[in-house]
Amino acid sequence: MLSTLAFVAGLFAICAGTVAPWVNGFRDEMTTAARGDMPLHDAGRTASDQGSSGRAYDSTLNGVHFADSTGFWVGCEGKPSAVTFALDGKFKRFTGTAGLDAITPKDVVIKLVVEVDGKDAATVSVSRTSSAPLDVDVTAARTLTLSALRTKGTCGNATRPYGAVGDALLHQS
């Protein structure tokens, strides 16, 4: 009888380690959907000068893990790299945490400009050790653009974007 109880307790421990995180993630997704929020990476991309800008990534920004981030490439050759999303007037706010992923060379610093309908709405400077909150009014906006340019450091080869906005959300209310 004791070995059966030990087996059941062990099974619960295993399940808690694999199922509980999934249930928590599912609960977070349902809460976001119920509020009418949408991850930025789910908005339609209307333009991107780098193919994988604007896609979903799992990122670590300034030591904080963001399982649901929107990645963006950084212009390392003196010209900003940009990605534009279609908002179609459906949202009121854009929020998230801008930073550089842990894969970025340590000395790189970038300037990220958030444009709403072609006008600068927010500008932040971020690195691997400094992130910045974003909270931008997008009421009635047609487009949102993220434009990033390296201002310090040396870029290297990368298989994914250096930049990301952690928990990048478009809010309907």
Short mmCIF file of C-alpha atoms in Angstrom, two decimals:
data_model
loop_
_atom_site.label_atom_id
_atom_site.label_comp_id
_atom_site.label_asym_id
_atom_site.label_seq_id
_atom_site.Cartn_x
_atom_site.Cartn_y
_atom_site.Cartn_z
CA MET A 1 0.00 0.00 0.00
CA LEU A 2 2.82 2.41 0.87
CA SER A 3 4.51 1.83 -2.49
CA THR A 4 1.22 2.61 -4.29
CA LEU A 5 0.93 5.90 -2.37
CA ALA A 6 4.53 6.76 -3.21
CA PHE A 7 3.86 6.00 -6.89
CA VAL A 8 0.75 8.21 -6.93
CA ALA A 9 2.59 11.03 -5.12
CA GLY A 10 5.44 10.78 -7.63
CA LEU A 11 3.00 10.84 -10.55
CA PHE A 12 1.35 13.99 -9.15
CA ALA A 13 4.76 15.64 -8.78
CA ILE A 14 5.66 14.85 -12.38
CA CYS A 15 2.32 16.09 -13.65
CA ALA A 16 2.56 19.28 -11.59
CA GLY A 17 5.92 20.03 -13.18
CA THR A 18 4.68 19.60 -16.74
CA VAL A 19 0.95 20.34 -16.63
CA ALA A 20 0.86 23.27 -14.19
CA PRO A 21 2.97 25.60 -16.40
CA TRP A 22 0.80 24.70 -19.40
CA VAL A 23 -2.40 25.41 -17.41
CA ASN A 24 -0.98 28.75 -16.22
CA GLY A 25 -0.02 29.71 -19.80
CA PHE A 26 -3.47 28.71 -21.05
CA ARG A 27 -5.10 30.75 -18.27
CA ASP A 28 -3.00 33.80 -19.21
CA GLU A 29 -3.99 33.43 -22.88
CA MET A 30 -7.69 33.20 -21.99
CA THR A 31 -7.48 36.26 -19.73
CA THR A 32 -5.77 38.24 -22.51
CA ALA A 33 -8.37 37.16 -25.07
CA ALA A 34 -11.26 37.97 -22.71
CA ARG A 35 -9.98 41.55 -22.31
CA GLY A 36 -9.80 41.97 -26.08
CA ASP A 37 -6.02 42.29 -26.05
CA MET A 38 -3.93 40.92 -28.90
CA PRO A 39 -0.21 40.15 -29.04
CA LEU A 40 1.50 42.54 -31.44
CA HIS A 41 2.98 39.63 -33.41
CA ASP A 42 -0.59 38.52 -34.25
CA ALA A 43 -1.37 41.85 -35.97
CA GLY A 44 -0.87 41.75 -39.71
CA ARG A 45 2.59 42.87 -40.86
CA THR A 46 2.27 45.28 -43.76
CA ALA A 47 5.99 45.88 -44.27
CA SER A 48 9.27 44.52 -42.98
CA ASP A 49 12.78 44.97 -44.29
CA GLN A 50 13.86 41.80 -42.46
CA GLY A 51 11.78 38.67 -42.94
CA SER A 52 11.41 37.56 -39.34
CA SER A 53 10.81 40.96 -37.75
CA GLY A 54 7.43 41.07 -36.07
CA ARG A 55 7.21 37.37 -35.27
CA ALA A 56 6.68 35.67 -31.91
CA TYR A 57 9.80 34.82 -29.92
CA ASP A 58 10.70 33.58 -26.46
CA SER A 59 13.09 36.26 -25.17
CA THR A 60 15.07 37.26 -22.10
CA LEU A 61 15.35 41.03 -21.77
CA ASN A 62 17.57 42.53 -19.07
CA GLY A 63 17.45 39.22 -17.19
CA VAL A 64 13.63 38.93 -17.32
CA HIS A 65 12.06 36.07 -19.28
CA PHE A 66 9.21 36.90 -21.66
CA ALA A 67 7.71 33.74 -23.17
CA ASP A 68 5.63 35.84 -25.57
CA SER A 69 7.68 38.56 -27.23
CA THR A 70 7.56 40.28 -30.60
CA GLY A 71 11.02 40.29 -32.18
CA PHE A 72 12.54 43.01 -34.35
CA TRP A 73 15.80 43.20 -36.27
CA VAL A 74 18.23 46.00 -35.55
CA GLY A 75 19.82 48.08 -38.28
CA CYS A 76 23.54 47.55 -37.76
CA GLU A 77 24.78 49.13 -40.99
CA GLY A 78 23.83 52.76 -40.28
CA LYS A 79 20.22 52.48 -41.47
CA PRO A 80 17.28 51.56 -39.18
CA SER A 81 15.51 48.25 -39.65
CA ALA A 82 11.72 48.54 -39.48
CA VAL A 83 8.57 46.46 -39.28
CA THR A 84 5.05 47.87 -39.68
CA PHE A 85 1.82 46.38 -38.37
CA ALA A 86 -1.76 47.04 -39.49
CA LEU A 87 -3.95 48.23 -36.61
CA ASP A 88 -6.93 49.38 -38.71
CA GLY A 89 -8.24 51.64 -35.92
CA LYS A 90 -9.15 48.65 -33.70
CA PHE A 91 -6.95 49.39 -30.67
CA LYS A 92 -6.44 52.04 -27.99
CA ARG A 93 -3.01 51.26 -26.47
CA PHE A 94 0.21 49.42 -27.23
CA THR A 95 2.22 48.22 -24.21
CA GLY A 96 5.27 46.08 -23.57
CA THR A 97 8.89 46.05 -22.45
CA ALA A 98 11.54 46.85 -25.08
CA GLY A 99 15.00 45.36 -24.82
CA LEU A 100 17.74 43.33 -26.43
CA ASP A 101 17.67 39.55 -26.18
CA ALA A 102 20.42 37.62 -24.40
CA ILE A 103 21.83 36.54 -27.81
CA THR A 104 22.85 40.14 -28.57
CA PRO A 105 26.56 41.05 -28.28
CA LYS A 106 27.16 42.63 -24.85
CA ASP A 107 28.31 46.04 -26.11
CA VAL A 108 25.37 46.74 -28.47
CA VAL A 109 23.02 49.64 -27.64
CA ILE A 110 20.09 50.55 -29.87
CA LYS A 111 17.56 53.31 -30.36
CA LEU A 112 14.02 52.01 -30.86
CA VAL A 113 11.44 54.37 -32.33
CA VAL A 114 7.74 53.53 -32.15
CA GLU A 115 5.79 55.31 -34.86
CA VAL A 116 2.00 55.59 -35.02
CA ASP A 117 0.66 56.42 -38.47
CA GLY A 118 4.14 57.58 -39.51
CA LYS A 119 4.69 59.93 -36.53
CA ASP A 120 7.15 59.30 -33.69
CA ALA A 121 5.20 58.26 -30.58
CA ALA A 122 7.99 56.92 -28.36
CA THR A 123 11.78 56.62 -28.48
CA VAL A 124 13.83 54.49 -26.09
CA SER A 125 17.46 53.41 -25.84
CA VAL A 126 18.00 49.79 -24.74
CA SER A 127 20.80 47.27 -24.32
CA ARG A 128 21.18 43.77 -22.87
CA THR A 129 21.31 45.30 -19.40
CA SER A 130 18.64 48.00 -19.74
CA SER A 131 15.08 47.59 -20.93
CA ALA A 132 12.35 50.21 -21.23
CA PRO A 133 8.60 50.13 -20.72
CA LEU A 134 6.40 51.12 -23.64
CA ASP A 135 2.88 52.54 -23.28
CA VAL A 136 1.70 54.21 -26.47
CA ASP A 137 -1.69 55.66 -27.41
CA VAL A 138 -2.82 54.04 -30.68
CA THR A 139 -6.45 55.19 -30.61
CA ALA A 140 -7.84 55.13 -34.18
CA ALA A 141 -4.35 54.41 -35.58
CA ARG A 142 -4.00 52.62 -38.91
CA THR A 143 -0.37 51.48 -38.46
CA LEU A 144 2.32 50.97 -35.83
CA THR A 145 6.01 50.76 -36.83
CA LEU A 146 9.00 49.60 -34.79
CA SER A 147 12.26 51.04 -36.15
CA ALA A 148 15.60 50.08 -34.57
CA LEU A 149 19.14 51.34 -35.13
CA ARG A 150 22.40 50.34 -33.42
CA THR A 151 23.95 53.36 -31.72
CA LYS A 152 26.92 51.63 -29.98
CA GLY A 153 28.79 48.36 -30.14
CA THR A 154 29.49 45.79 -32.81
CA CYS A 155 26.86 43.50 -34.27
CA GLY A 156 27.62 39.92 -35.19
CA ASN A 157 25.90 37.26 -37.24
CA ALA A 158 22.48 36.29 -35.91
CA THR A 159 19.85 33.71 -36.73
CA ARG A 160 17.10 35.65 -34.98
CA PRO A 161 16.41 39.31 -34.15
CA TYR A 162 18.40 41.04 -31.41
CA GLY A 163 15.50 43.23 -30.34
CA ALA A 164 12.21 42.26 -28.75
CA VAL A 165 9.22 43.77 -27.04
CA GLY A 166 8.27 41.47 -24.18
CA ASP A 167 4.55 41.02 -23.59
CA ALA A 168 3.88 43.31 -26.57
CA LEU A 169 0.11 43.80 -26.47
CA LEU A 170 -2.44 45.81 -28.39
CA HIS A 171 -5.35 46.74 -26.11
CA GLN A 172 -8.89 47.34 -27.30
CA SER A 173 -9.95 49.11 -24.11
#
